[in-house]
Amino acid sequence: MARIAAAQISHETNVFSATPTGIAEFEASGLFLGPAIVDEMRASNTEFGGFIASAPAEGFDLIPIVAVWATPSGLVTGDAMRHMAGILETGLRDALAAGPLDGVLLALHGSMVSAVDPDGDGYLLERVRAIVGPDVPVVSTLDLHANVSQRMVAAADILVGYDTYPHVDMAERGEEACRLLGRLVRGEARPATAIRKPPMLPTSQRMTTDRMPMRALIDRAHQFEEDPRVLAVTISGGFPPADVPEAGVSIIVTTNDDPPLAASLADDLARLAWDLRDGFLGGVTSWDDASAMIRAMDSDLPGAGPLVLVDIADNPWTGGPGDSAELVRFLLANRAPNAAVAIVRDPETVAAAVAAGPGATIHVLLGGKTDSLHGPSLPVRAYVRALTDGKFVNDGPMMAGVHVDLGPTAVLSVQSEHGDEPPVDVLVTTRAETPIDLMIFRAHGIEPTRRRVLGLKGKGHFRAAFEPISRRVVLVEGPGITGSDLSRLAFRRLRRPIWPLDADAVFPAH
Ligand SMILES: [Zn+2]
């Protein structure tokens, strides 16, 4: 059996978030050590789920070290970074003390920014390489929103990015990473990698992989992967609010010992991405048009499924605080019928609801408390329908089997202070999470398929579960740090010029 160390350290960092990401934030989302990782992740649609499933076929004796992630949020603190890197390094040294290691499997995000090193993933890969030495193969998975750096490419043998957004292929990519590592362990392949970074910084509202332009890029990547000389091809869309020089689109091609082929295929894909760039723009509906859609619902037939309205500017999984109340304000102002919203993060309001108890009516200022970038608090009269611990298990398709913890949560039926509009049911949570699964409503006694309007916060992941039940999906953009309007963000470290911010961005750069 080949001895393979495995670890996941994953964070997508929005440096414009007012909430730094410390070790407490990682522990609240998930931190598992050693064999507990296998118990937690076996048969889940996650990278580790894929590692565990494929290890026996490759003859791997998996040595799980750490699996830790946090909901996207602000800069990862120095303490958190040193703590997580320390667990990983100690685990690797302990594994080496017990015998030689044959390989390392990692699940990284690729857009982590830390106070120790802005290239958090490059830093971790270099630490791993320093411990295991140049001859032990290291293969890592990456998110489709990775900002891939030259340092990451140099320190890893192969990087395997997700092919899907919504990310429904985490386990599949974990399995692919396992198979590729198996070839390296057996000495069947010698990776030669090229990375290309066209000067492009698209936002993700039109990055979903079932539509252009990502569909065309992923299709061509898969076509290239059919060539037996090619080991792996990754198209990464990037993550703008990390504000690092490497932010934006990355193309990574790894061939078997054929650097010129890797370079020419990567050039081809970079050119295609650049040529299709305008397809990443737009996709957001104005609030006025969204109002008109709600008014038009009066004449709709029932049973067609909910209108799904998604505010992309306060998306917790892009680092939004989750406490914008703009969607609730909009639904009340437009007298939306039978509407439910997930989520507004507001621990103060949850505490008020808990103190009053189920069945009580409370008067609160909802949301808008984290910073001044996500709109003001909304004064509401709220009937406390239910109180929960905010815990449930995802049903799929994305991250099926994964435990979610919103913290103490109140289901409030809210109306404006003296209004007579139809109430809007709001999941008011203690922690910020992006709704990606119907269970977020069902666990709180709300059947999403029977609602006329669902208000969500997200960018693309919600589509996996919510698009099939919807009559229509409409993206809107309230105030916030996660939207499509990059001119709202005061970039400091980003490389310039870059499309679409700078008219003078050209490709190839000279
Ligand atoms: Zn992603």
Coordinates of C-alpha atoms and ligand atoms in Angstrom, one line a residue:
M1 CA 0.0 0.0 0.0
A2 CA 1.2 3.5 -0.8
R3 CA 1.1 5.9 2.2
I4 CA -0.7 9.1 1.2
A5 CA -1.2 12.0 3.4
A6 CA -4.5 13.9 2.8
A7 CA -5.7 17.3 4.0
Q8 CA -8.2 20.1 3.2
I9 CA -7.6 23.7 4.2
S10 CA -10.1 25.8 2.3
H11 CA -11.1 29.5 2.4
E12 CA -12.3 32.0 -0.2
T13 CA -11.3 35.4 1.1
N14 CA -13.1 38.6 0.4
V15 CA -10.7 41.3 1.7
F16 CA -13.4 43.9 1.6
S17 CA -15.3 42.1 4.3
A18 CA -15.4 43.8 7.7
T19 CA -15.2 40.3 9.4
P20 CA -11.7 38.9 9.7
T21 CA -11.5 35.1 9.6
G22 CA -10.0 33.7 12.8
I23 CA -9.7 30.2 14.0
A24 CA -13.1 30.5 15.7
E25 CA -14.7 31.1 12.3
F26 CA -13.0 27.9 10.9
E27 CA -14.1 25.9 13.9
A28 CA -17.7 27.1 13.5
S29 CA -17.8 26.0 9.9
G30 CA -15.8 22.7 10.2
L31 CA -12.5 21.5 11.6
F32 CA -11.9 17.7 11.7
L33 CA -8.7 15.9 12.6
G34 CA -7.3 12.5 11.8
P35 CA -9.7 9.5 11.4
A36 CA -12.7 11.7 12.3
I37 CA -12.4 13.2 8.8
V38 CA -13.2 9.8 7.3
D39 CA -16.3 9.4 9.5
E40 CA -17.5 12.9 8.7
M41 CA -16.8 13.0 4.9
R42 CA -17.3 9.4 3.7
A43 CA -19.9 9.3 0.9
S44 CA -20.3 13.0 0.9
N45 CA -20.1 15.1 -2.3
T46 CA -16.8 16.7 -1.2
E47 CA -13.1 16.4 -2.3
F48 CA -12.4 14.2 0.8
G49 CA -15.5 12.1 -0.1
G50 CA -13.7 11.5 -3.5
F51 CA -10.3 10.8 -1.9
I52 CA -11.9 8.2 0.5
A53 CA -13.9 6.6 -2.3
S54 CA -10.9 6.2 -4.7
A55 CA -8.1 5.4 -2.3
P56 CA -8.7 1.6 -2.3
A57 CA -8.6 1.3 -6.1
E58 CA -5.3 3.1 -6.2
G59 CA -3.9 1.0 -3.4
F60 CA -3.6 4.1 -1.1
D61 CA -3.4 3.9 2.6
L62 CA -4.9 7.3 3.3
I63 CA -3.5 9.2 6.3
P64 CA -6.1 12.0 6.9
I65 CA -4.5 15.0 8.8
V66 CA -6.9 17.9 8.8
A67 CA -10.1 19.1 7.1
V68 CA -11.0 22.7 7.8
W69 CA -12.9 25.4 6.0
A70 CA -14.8 28.5 6.8
T71 CA -17.6 30.4 5.1
P72 CA -16.1 33.0 2.8
S73 CA -15.3 36.1 4.9
G74 CA -12.5 38.6 5.4
L75 CA -8.7 38.3 5.6
V76 CA -7.5 35.1 7.3
T77 CA -5.7 36.2 10.5
G78 CA -2.1 35.4 11.1
D79 CA -3.0 33.2 14.1
A80 CA -5.5 31.2 12.1
M81 CA -3.1 30.7 9.2
R82 CA -0.2 29.6 11.5
H83 CA -2.5 27.3 13.5
M84 CA -3.8 25.5 10.4
A85 CA -0.4 25.3 8.7
G86 CA 1.0 24.0 12.0
I87 CA -1.6 21.2 12.2
L88 CA -0.8 20.2 8.6
E89 CA 3.0 20.4 9.1
T90 CA 2.9 18.4 12.3
G91 CA 0.7 15.8 10.7
L92 CA 3.1 15.5 7.8
R93 CA 6.1 15.2 10.1
D94 CA 4.4 12.6 12.2
A95 CA 3.4 10.6 9.1
L96 CA 7.1 10.8 7.9
A97 CA 8.3 9.7 11.3
A98 CA 6.2 6.5 10.9
G99 CA 7.6 5.7 7.5
P100 CA 8.2 7.1 4.0
L101 CA 5.3 9.0 2.4
D102 CA 4.5 8.2 -1.2
G103 CA 2.3 11.2 -2.0
V104 CA 0.1 14.0 -0.7
L105 CA -3.5 14.8 -1.6
L106 CA -4.7 18.3 -0.8
A107 CA -8.1 20.1 -1.2
L108 CA -7.4 23.8 -1.4
H109 CA -9.6 26.6 -2.6
G110 CA -7.1 28.7 -4.4
S111 CA -8.4 32.1 -3.3
M112 CA -7.3 32.3 0.3
V113 CA -5.7 35.6 1.4
S114 CA -4.0 35.6 4.8
A115 CA -2.2 38.1 7.0
V116 CA 0.9 35.9 6.9
D117 CA 1.0 35.7 3.1
P118 CA -1.5 37.1 0.6
D119 CA -1.1 33.9 -1.5
G120 CA -2.4 31.6 1.2
D121 CA -2.6 28.6 -1.0
G122 CA 0.8 29.1 -2.5
Y123 CA 2.1 29.5 1.1
L124 CA 0.6 26.2 2.2
L125 CA 1.8 24.3 -0.9
E126 CA 5.3 25.6 -0.3
R127 CA 5.2 24.5 3.3
V128 CA 4.1 21.0 2.3
R129 CA 6.8 20.8 -0.4
A130 CA 9.5 21.9 2.1
I131 CA 8.6 19.1 4.4
V132 CA 8.1 16.2 1.9
G133 CA 10.9 17.2 -0.4
P134 CA 11.0 17.5 -4.2
D135 CA 10.4 13.8 -5.0
V136 CA 7.1 13.1 -3.2
P137 CA 4.2 13.9 -5.6
V138 CA 1.7 16.5 -4.4
V139 CA -1.7 16.8 -6.1
S140 CA -4.3 19.4 -5.1
T141 CA -7.9 20.1 -6.1
L142 CA -8.9 23.8 -6.5
D143 CA -12.2 25.6 -6.6
L144 CA -13.5 26.9 -9.9
H145 CA -13.1 30.4 -8.3
A146 CA -9.3 30.0 -7.6
N147 CA -6.9 32.8 -8.3
V148 CA -4.1 30.5 -9.3
S149 CA -0.5 31.8 -8.8
Q150 CA 2.8 30.7 -10.3
R151 CA 3.9 29.8 -6.8
M152 CA 1.0 27.3 -6.5
V153 CA 1.9 25.7 -9.9
A154 CA 5.6 25.5 -8.9
A155 CA 5.0 23.8 -5.6
A156 CA 2.4 21.3 -6.7
D157 CA 2.8 18.5 -9.2
I158 CA -0.7 18.7 -10.5
L159 CA -3.6 21.1 -9.8
V160 CA -7.1 19.8 -10.5
G161 CA -9.9 22.5 -10.6
Y162 CA -13.6 21.9 -10.4
D163 CA -15.4 21.7 -13.8
T164 CA -18.7 22.8 -12.5
Y165 CA -20.5 25.9 -11.1
P166 CA -22.6 25.3 -9.2
H167 CA -19.9 23.0 -7.8
V168 CA -21.5 19.6 -8.0
D169 CA -18.3 17.7 -8.9
M170 CA -16.3 18.1 -5.7
A171 CA -16.2 14.4 -5.1
E172 CA -15.5 13.6 -8.8
R173 CA -12.5 16.0 -8.8
G174 CA -11.3 14.4 -5.6
E175 CA -11.5 11.0 -7.3
E176 CA -9.6 12.4 -10.3
A177 CA -6.9 13.9 -8.1
C178 CA -6.6 10.4 -6.5
R179 CA -6.2 8.7 -9.9
L180 CA -3.7 11.2 -11.1
L181 CA -1.6 10.9 -7.9
G182 CA -1.8 7.1 -8.5
R183 CA -0.1 7.5 -11.9
L184 CA 2.6 9.6 -10.4
V185 CA 3.2 7.3 -7.4
R186 CA 3.6 4.4 -9.8
G187 CA 6.0 6.4 -12.0
E188 CA 3.7 6.3 -15.0
A189 CA 3.8 10.0 -15.7
R190 CA 6.0 13.1 -15.3
P191 CA 3.9 16.3 -15.0
A192 CA 4.8 19.4 -17.1
T193 CA 2.5 22.3 -16.4
A194 CA 1.8 25.6 -18.1
I195 CA -0.3 28.4 -16.6
R196 CA -1.8 31.3 -18.5
K197 CA -3.5 34.3 -17.0
P198 CA -5.2 36.5 -19.6
P199 CA -5.9 40.0 -18.0
M200 CA -9.5 39.2 -17.2
L201 CA -11.4 39.7 -13.9
P202 CA -15.0 38.5 -14.5
T203 CA -17.6 38.4 -11.7
S204 CA -19.3 35.1 -11.3
Q205 CA -23.0 35.8 -11.9
R206 CA -22.6 34.5 -15.5
M207 CA -19.8 32.0 -14.8
T208 CA -22.2 29.0 -14.4
T209 CA -20.8 26.1 -16.5
D210 CA -24.1 25.2 -18.2
R211 CA -24.0 28.4 -20.2
M212 CA -21.7 30.4 -22.4
P213 CA -18.9 31.4 -22.1
M214 CA -17.8 28.8 -19.5
R215 CA -19.5 26.0 -21.3
A216 CA -17.3 26.5 -24.4
L217 CA -14.2 26.7 -22.2
I218 CA -14.9 23.6 -20.2
D219 CA -15.9 21.7 -23.3
R220 CA -12.6 22.5 -25.0
A221 CA -10.7 21.6 -21.8
H222 CA -12.5 18.2 -21.8
Q223 CA -11.6 17.7 -25.5
F224 CA -8.0 18.4 -24.7
E225 CA -8.1 16.0 -21.8
E226 CA -9.0 13.2 -24.2
D227 CA -5.5 13.4 -25.7
P228 CA -3.4 10.7 -23.9
R229 CA -0.5 13.1 -23.6
V230 CA -2.6 15.4 -21.4
L231 CA -3.0 14.8 -17.7
A232 CA -5.3 17.6 -16.6
V233 CA -6.8 20.9 -17.9
T234 CA -8.3 23.4 -15.5
I235 CA -10.3 26.6 -16.3
S236 CA -10.6 28.8 -13.3
G237 CA -12.8 31.9 -13.3
G238 CA -11.1 33.6 -10.4
F239 CA -12.4 35.6 -7.4
P240 CA -12.2 39.4 -7.7
P241 CA -12.6 40.5 -4.1
A242 CA -9.5 38.6 -3.0
D243 CA -7.7 41.7 -4.4
V244 CA -4.4 39.9 -5.1
P245 CA -2.2 40.3 -8.2
E246 CA -3.3 36.8 -9.4
A247 CA -7.0 37.5 -9.2
G248 CA -8.9 36.6 -12.3
V249 CA -9.1 33.9 -15.0
S250 CA -6.4 31.1 -14.9
I251 CA -5.8 28.4 -17.4
I252 CA -3.7 25.4 -16.2
V253 CA -2.6 22.6 -18.5
T254 CA -0.6 19.6 -17.3
T255 CA 0.9 17.2 -19.9
N256 CA 2.9 14.1 -19.4
D257 CA 6.5 15.4 -19.9
D258 CA 5.6 17.6 -22.8
P259 CA 6.1 21.3 -21.9
P260 CA 5.6 22.7 -25.5
L261 CA 2.2 20.9 -25.7
A262 CA 1.2 22.3 -22.3
A263 CA 2.1 25.8 -23.4
S264 CA 0.3 25.6 -26.7
L265 CA -2.9 24.2 -25.3
A266 CA -2.9 26.8 -22.5
D267 CA -2.3 29.6 -25.0
D268 CA -5.3 28.3 -27.1
L269 CA -7.6 28.3 -24.0
A270 CA -6.4 31.7 -22.8
R271 CA -7.2 33.2 -26.3
L272 CA -10.6 31.6 -26.3
A273 CA -11.4 33.0 -22.8
W274 CA -10.3 36.4 -23.9
D275 CA -12.3 36.3 -27.1
L276 CA -15.5 35.3 -25.2
R277 CA -15.0 37.7 -22.3
D278 CA -18.0 39.9 -23.0
G279 CA -20.2 36.9 -22.3
F280 CA -19.3 37.2 -18.6
L281 CA -21.0 40.7 -18.3
G282 CA -24.5 41.5 -17.4
G283 CA -27.2 39.0 -16.2
V284 CA -28.5 41.3 -13.5
T285 CA -32.2 42.6 -13.6
S286 CA -33.1 46.1 -12.4
W287 CA -35.2 46.5 -9.3
D288 CA -37.9 48.2 -11.4
D289 CA -38.1 45.2 -13.7
A290 CA -38.2 42.9 -10.8
S291 CA -41.2 44.9 -9.4
A292 CA -43.0 44.6 -12.7
M293 CA -42.5 40.8 -12.5
I294 CA -44.0 40.6 -9.1
R295 CA -47.0 42.7 -10.2
A296 CA -47.5 40.4 -13.2
M297 CA -47.7 37.4 -10.9
D298 CA -51.3 38.5 -9.9
S299 CA -52.5 37.1 -13.3
D300 CA -50.3 34.0 -13.1
L301 CA -51.7 30.5 -12.8
P302 CA -50.8 28.9 -9.5
G303 CA -48.6 25.8 -9.4
A304 CA -45.9 27.2 -11.7
G305 CA -43.3 27.3 -8.9
P306 CA -41.8 30.3 -7.2
L307 CA -40.2 33.3 -8.7
V308 CA -36.7 33.1 -7.3
L309 CA -35.2 36.5 -6.7
V310 CA -31.5 36.5 -5.8
D311 CA -29.5 39.4 -4.4
I312 CA -26.0 38.9 -5.6
A313 CA -24.4 41.8 -3.6
D314 CA -24.6 40.3 -0.1
N315 CA -23.7 36.6 -0.9
P316 CA -22.2 35.0 2.2
W317 CA -20.3 32.5 0.0
T318 CA -18.6 35.4 -1.7
G319 CA -17.8 37.0 1.7
G320 CA -20.9 39.1 2.2
P321 CA -22.0 39.6 5.8
G322 CA -25.5 38.2 5.0
D323 CA -27.2 40.9 7.0
S324 CA -28.5 43.1 4.2
A325 CA -32.3 43.6 4.6
E326 CA -32.7 45.1 1.1
L327 CA -34.5 42.0 -0.3
V328 CA -37.0 42.0 2.5
R329 CA -37.5 45.7 2.1
F330 CA -38.2 45.2 -1.6
L331 CA -40.6 42.4 -1.1
L332 CA -42.7 44.3 1.4
A333 CA -42.7 47.5 -0.7
N334 CA -43.9 45.5 -3.7
R335 CA -46.5 43.5 -1.6
A336 CA -45.0 40.2 -2.8
P337 CA -47.5 37.4 -2.1
N338 CA -46.5 34.3 -0.1
A339 CA -42.8 35.1 0.0
A340 CA -40.0 33.6 2.0
V341 CA -36.4 34.8 2.3
A342 CA -33.1 33.0 3.2
I343 CA -31.2 34.5 4.9
V344 CA -30.8 37.7 7.0
R345 CA -28.0 37.2 9.5
D346 CA -28.9 39.1 12.7
P347 CA -28.0 37.5 16.0
E348 CA -29.5 40.5 17.9
T349 CA -32.9 39.9 16.4
V350 CA -32.6 36.1 17.0
A351 CA -31.9 36.9 20.6
A352 CA -35.0 39.2 20.8
A353 CA -37.2 36.4 19.2
V354 CA -35.8 33.8 21.6
A355 CA -36.5 36.1 24.6
A356 CA -40.1 36.7 23.4
G357 CA -40.8 33.1 22.4
P358 CA -42.8 31.5 19.6
G359 CA -46.2 33.1 19.0
A360 CA -45.0 36.5 20.2
T361 CA -44.9 39.7 18.1
I362 CA -41.7 41.8 18.4
H363 CA -40.6 45.1 17.0
V364 CA -37.0 45.0 15.7
L365 CA -34.5 46.7 13.4
L366 CA -33.7 43.9 11.0
G367 CA -30.2 43.5 9.5
G368 CA -27.9 46.2 8.2
K369 CA -25.7 46.1 11.3
T370 CA -22.3 44.8 10.2
D371 CA -21.1 47.8 8.2
S372 CA -22.4 50.7 6.2
L373 CA -22.0 49.0 2.8
H374 CA -25.1 46.7 2.9
G375 CA -28.0 49.1 3.4
P376 CA -29.7 50.4 6.6
S377 CA -31.6 48.3 9.2
L378 CA -35.2 47.7 8.3
P379 CA -37.8 48.5 11.1
V380 CA -40.3 45.6 11.2
R381 CA -43.1 44.1 13.2
A382 CA -42.3 40.4 13.4
Y383 CA -44.4 37.4 14.4
V384 CA -42.1 34.7 15.8
R385 CA -43.3 31.6 13.9
A386 CA -40.5 29.2 15.0
L387 CA -37.2 29.0 16.7
T388 CA -34.6 26.4 15.7
D389 CA -31.0 25.4 16.3
G390 CA -30.3 26.2 12.6
K391 CA -28.9 22.7 11.9
F392 CA -29.7 20.5 9.0
V393 CA -28.2 18.2 6.4
N394 CA -28.0 19.1 2.7
D395 CA -30.1 16.9 0.4
G396 CA -28.3 17.8 -2.8
P397 CA -27.5 18.1 -5.7
M398 CA -24.6 20.2 -4.4
M399 CA -22.7 19.1 -1.2
A400 CA -25.3 16.4 -0.4
G401 CA -24.8 14.9 3.0
V402 CA -22.9 17.9 4.4
H403 CA -24.0 19.3 7.8
V404 CA -25.0 22.9 7.8
D405 CA -25.1 25.1 11.0
L406 CA -26.8 28.5 10.8
G407 CA -26.6 28.9 14.5
P408 CA -29.7 29.7 16.5
T409 CA -32.3 30.8 14.0
A410 CA -35.7 32.5 14.1
V411 CA -38.4 32.1 11.5
L412 CA -40.1 35.5 11.5
S413 CA -43.2 36.6 9.6
V414 CA -42.4 40.3 9.1
Q415 CA -44.4 43.3 8.0
S416 CA -43.4 47.0 8.0
E417 CA -44.1 48.7 11.3
H418 CA -47.7 49.8 10.5
G419 CA -48.2 48.1 7.2
D420 CA -50.9 45.8 6.0
E421 CA -48.9 44.1 3.2
P422 CA -48.6 40.3 2.9
P423 CA -46.1 39.2 5.5
V424 CA -42.7 37.9 4.3
D425 CA -41.3 34.9 6.1
V426 CA -37.6 35.5 6.9
L427 CA -35.0 33.0 8.2
V428 CA -33.1 35.2 10.6
T429 CA -29.9 33.5 11.5
T430 CA -26.9 33.8 13.8
R431 CA -24.3 32.7 11.2
A432 CA -24.1 33.7 7.5
E433 CA -24.6 30.9 5.0
T434 CA -25.6 30.9 1.3
P435 CA -28.8 29.0 0.6
I436 CA -27.9 26.2 -1.8
D437 CA -30.3 23.5 -0.8
L438 CA -34.0 23.2 -0.4
M439 CA -33.5 21.8 3.1
I440 CA -32.6 25.3 4.4
F441 CA -36.4 26.1 4.1
R442 CA -37.7 22.6 4.8
A443 CA -35.8 22.3 8.1
H444 CA -37.6 25.5 9.2
G445 CA -41.1 24.4 8.3
I446 CA -41.3 26.2 4.9
E447 CA -42.0 24.2 1.8
P448 CA -40.2 26.2 -1.0
T449 CA -42.1 24.7 -3.9
R450 CA -45.4 26.1 -2.5
R451 CA -44.2 29.7 -2.2
R452 CA -44.9 32.3 -4.9
V453 CA -41.6 34.2 -4.3
L454 CA -38.4 33.0 -2.8
G455 CA -35.7 35.6 -1.9
L456 CA -32.2 34.2 -1.7
K457 CA -28.6 35.6 -1.4
G458 CA -26.2 33.9 -3.8
K459 CA -24.5 34.1 -7.2
G460 CA -24.7 30.7 -8.9
H461 CA -24.7 27.7 -6.4
F462 CA -28.4 28.2 -5.6
R463 CA -29.2 27.2 -9.1
A464 CA -28.5 23.5 -8.6
A465 CA -31.4 23.1 -6.2
F466 CA -33.6 26.1 -6.8
E467 CA -33.7 26.5 -10.6
P468 CA -35.5 23.2 -11.2
I469 CA -38.4 24.2 -8.8
S470 CA -38.6 27.8 -10.0
R471 CA -40.8 29.4 -12.6
R472 CA -38.0 31.9 -13.2
V473 CA -34.7 33.0 -11.6
V474 CA -33.9 36.7 -11.5
L475 CA -30.7 38.2 -10.2
V476 CA -30.8 41.6 -8.6
E477 CA -28.1 43.7 -7.0
G478 CA -28.6 45.6 -3.7
P479 CA -25.9 47.4 -1.9
G480 CA -22.9 45.2 -1.0
I481 CA -19.4 43.9 -1.6
T482 CA -20.1 40.8 -3.6
G483 CA -22.0 42.1 -6.7
S484 CA -21.1 42.4 -10.3
D485 CA -20.2 46.1 -10.1
L486 CA -16.5 45.9 -9.4
S487 CA -16.2 49.7 -9.5
R488 CA -17.6 49.6 -5.9
L489 CA -14.5 47.9 -4.6
A490 CA -11.3 49.9 -3.9
F491 CA -8.7 47.5 -5.3
R492 CA -5.1 48.0 -4.0
R493 CA -3.1 44.9 -5.0
L494 CA -4.8 43.7 -8.2
R495 CA -2.6 43.7 -11.3
R496 CA -3.6 46.4 -13.8
P497 CA -4.6 47.0 -16.4
I498 CA -7.3 44.3 -16.3
W499 CA -10.6 43.8 -18.1
P500 CA -13.4 44.9 -17.5
L501 CA -12.1 47.6 -15.2
D502 CA -9.5 49.1 -17.6
A503 CA -10.1 50.0 -21.2
D504 CA -6.4 49.6 -22.0
A505 CA -6.2 45.9 -21.0
V506 CA -4.9 43.9 -24.0
F507 CA -4.2 40.3 -24.7
P508 CA -1.6 39.0 -25.0
A509 CA -0.1 41.5 -22.6
H510 CA 3.2 43.1 -23.9
Ligands
ZN1 ZN -16.4 28.5 -6.0

